[in-house]
mmCIF file of C-alpha atoms in Angstrom:
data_model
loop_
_atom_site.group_PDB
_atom_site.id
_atom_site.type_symbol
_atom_site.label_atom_id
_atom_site.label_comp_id
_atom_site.label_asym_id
_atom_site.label_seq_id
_atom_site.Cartn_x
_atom_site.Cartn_y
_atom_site.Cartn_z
ATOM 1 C CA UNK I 17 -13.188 -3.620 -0.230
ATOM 2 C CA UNK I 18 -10.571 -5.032 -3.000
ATOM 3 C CA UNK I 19 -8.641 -2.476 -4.674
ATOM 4 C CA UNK I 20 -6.195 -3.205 -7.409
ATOM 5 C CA UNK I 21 -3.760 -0.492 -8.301
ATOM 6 C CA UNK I 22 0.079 0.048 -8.799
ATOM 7 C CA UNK I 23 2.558 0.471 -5.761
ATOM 8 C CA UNK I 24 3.517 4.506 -6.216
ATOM 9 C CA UNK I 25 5.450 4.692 -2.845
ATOM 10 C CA UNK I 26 5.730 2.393 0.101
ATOM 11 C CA UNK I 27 7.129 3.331 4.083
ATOM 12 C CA UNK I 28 7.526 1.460 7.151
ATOM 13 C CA UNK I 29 8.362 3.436 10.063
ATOM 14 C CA UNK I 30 8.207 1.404 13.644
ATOM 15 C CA UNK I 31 4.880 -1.192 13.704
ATOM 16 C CA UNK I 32 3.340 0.952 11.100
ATOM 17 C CA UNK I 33 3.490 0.787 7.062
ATOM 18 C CA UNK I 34 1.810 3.220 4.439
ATOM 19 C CA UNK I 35 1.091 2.616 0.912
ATOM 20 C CA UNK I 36 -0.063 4.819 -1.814
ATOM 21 C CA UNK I 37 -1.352 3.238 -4.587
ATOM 22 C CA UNK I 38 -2.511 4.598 -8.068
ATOM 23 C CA UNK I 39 -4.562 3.810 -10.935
ATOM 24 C CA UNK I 40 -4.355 6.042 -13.639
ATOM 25 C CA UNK I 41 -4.082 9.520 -11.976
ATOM 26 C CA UNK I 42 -5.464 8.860 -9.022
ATOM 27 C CA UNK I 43 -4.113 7.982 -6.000
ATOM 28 C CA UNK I 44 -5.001 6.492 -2.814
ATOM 29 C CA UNK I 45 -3.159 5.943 0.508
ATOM 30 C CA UNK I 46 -3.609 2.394 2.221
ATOM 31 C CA UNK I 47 -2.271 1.862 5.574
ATOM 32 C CA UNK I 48 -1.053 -1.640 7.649
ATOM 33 C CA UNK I 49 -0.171 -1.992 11.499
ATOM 34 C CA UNK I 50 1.308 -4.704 13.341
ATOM 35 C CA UNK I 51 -1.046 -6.629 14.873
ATOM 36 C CA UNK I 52 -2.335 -9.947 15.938
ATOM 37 C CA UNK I 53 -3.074 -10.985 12.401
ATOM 38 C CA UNK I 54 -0.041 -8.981 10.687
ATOM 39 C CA UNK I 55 3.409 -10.257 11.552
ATOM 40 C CA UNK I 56 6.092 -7.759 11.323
ATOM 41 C CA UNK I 57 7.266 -9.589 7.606
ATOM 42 C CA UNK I 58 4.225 -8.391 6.157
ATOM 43 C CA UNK I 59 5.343 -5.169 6.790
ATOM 44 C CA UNK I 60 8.968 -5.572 5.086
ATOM 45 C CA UNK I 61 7.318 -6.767 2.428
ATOM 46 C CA UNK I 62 5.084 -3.674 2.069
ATOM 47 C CA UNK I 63 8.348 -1.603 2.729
ATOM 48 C CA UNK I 64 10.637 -3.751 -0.278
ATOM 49 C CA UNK I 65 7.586 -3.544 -2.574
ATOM 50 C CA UNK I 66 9.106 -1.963 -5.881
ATOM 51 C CA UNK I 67 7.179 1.006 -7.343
ATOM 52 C CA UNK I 68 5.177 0.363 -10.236
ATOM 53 C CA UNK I 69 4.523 -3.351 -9.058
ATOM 54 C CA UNK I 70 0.802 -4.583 -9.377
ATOM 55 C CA UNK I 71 -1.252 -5.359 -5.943
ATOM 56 C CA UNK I 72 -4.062 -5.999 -5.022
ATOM 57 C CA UNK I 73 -5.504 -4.816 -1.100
ATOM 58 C CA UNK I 74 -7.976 -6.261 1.260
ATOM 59 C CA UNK I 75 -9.384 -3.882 3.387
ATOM 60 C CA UNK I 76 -12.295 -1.859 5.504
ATOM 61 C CA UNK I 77 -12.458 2.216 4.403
ATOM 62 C CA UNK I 78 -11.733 4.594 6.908
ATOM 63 C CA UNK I 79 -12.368 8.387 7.089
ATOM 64 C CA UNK I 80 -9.092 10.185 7.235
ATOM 65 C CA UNK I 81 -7.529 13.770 6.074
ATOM 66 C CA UNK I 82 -5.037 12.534 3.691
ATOM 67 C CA UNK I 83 -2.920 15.552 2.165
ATOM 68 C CA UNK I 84 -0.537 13.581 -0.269
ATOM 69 C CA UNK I 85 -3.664 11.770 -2.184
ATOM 70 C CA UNK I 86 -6.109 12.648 -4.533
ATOM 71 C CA UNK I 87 -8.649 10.635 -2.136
ATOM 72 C CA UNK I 88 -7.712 13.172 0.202
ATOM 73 C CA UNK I 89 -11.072 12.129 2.415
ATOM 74 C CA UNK I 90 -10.619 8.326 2.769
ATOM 75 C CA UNK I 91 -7.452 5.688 3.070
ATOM 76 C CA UNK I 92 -7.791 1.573 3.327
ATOM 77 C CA UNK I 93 -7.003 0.116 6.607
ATOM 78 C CA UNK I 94 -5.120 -3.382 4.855
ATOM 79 C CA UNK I 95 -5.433 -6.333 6.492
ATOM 80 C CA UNK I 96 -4.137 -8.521 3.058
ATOM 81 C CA UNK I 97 -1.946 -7.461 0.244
ATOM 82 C CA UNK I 98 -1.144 -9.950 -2.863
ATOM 83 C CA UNK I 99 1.754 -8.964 -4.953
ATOM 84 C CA UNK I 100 0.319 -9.714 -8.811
ATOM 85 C CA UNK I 101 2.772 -8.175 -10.590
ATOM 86 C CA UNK I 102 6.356 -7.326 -9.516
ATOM 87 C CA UNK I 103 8.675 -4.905 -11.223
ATOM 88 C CA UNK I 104 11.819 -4.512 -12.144
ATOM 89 C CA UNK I 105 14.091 -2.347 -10.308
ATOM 90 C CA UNK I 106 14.649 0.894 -11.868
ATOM 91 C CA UNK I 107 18.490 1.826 -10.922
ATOM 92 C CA UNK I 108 17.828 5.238 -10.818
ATOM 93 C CA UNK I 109 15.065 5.116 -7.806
#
């Protein structure tokens, strides 16, 4: 599927990034490993996303028992994100 939302947050922790992205008030969590086809620089530039910057995802839909998400039933296994919009940094983040 394509989704197109804004960045809300954005973590990297080890070979592993998250992304929860919104549109309008609801929210969805996408999530990107390291693999064969992502390098780790795709995932520092998941982590150095800005919030409120526009993307769009590339992914399949998973199952998945997500608890900070209003699509608390399903998250987006990314294997491409485009950066269509970036925002300014807010200096009080």
């Amino acid at each position: 599927v394509w989704v197109r939302g804004r960045v809300h947050s954005s973590r990297v922790k080890g070979n592993g990034g998250f992304l929860v992205l919104r549109q309008s008030t609801f929210t969805l969590q996408g999530t990107m490993f390291k693999s064969e086809t992502i390098p780790k620089e795709m995932l520092k530039f998941l982590e150095h996303l800005p919030k409120e910057s526009i993307v769009d995802v590339y992914g399949t839909v998973q199952t998945a028992e997500v608890k900070s998400c209003s699509q608390s039933t399903v998250e987006v296994s990314m294997s491409r994100l485009f950066c269509l919009a970036r925002a300014a940094e807010i200096p009080f983040q």
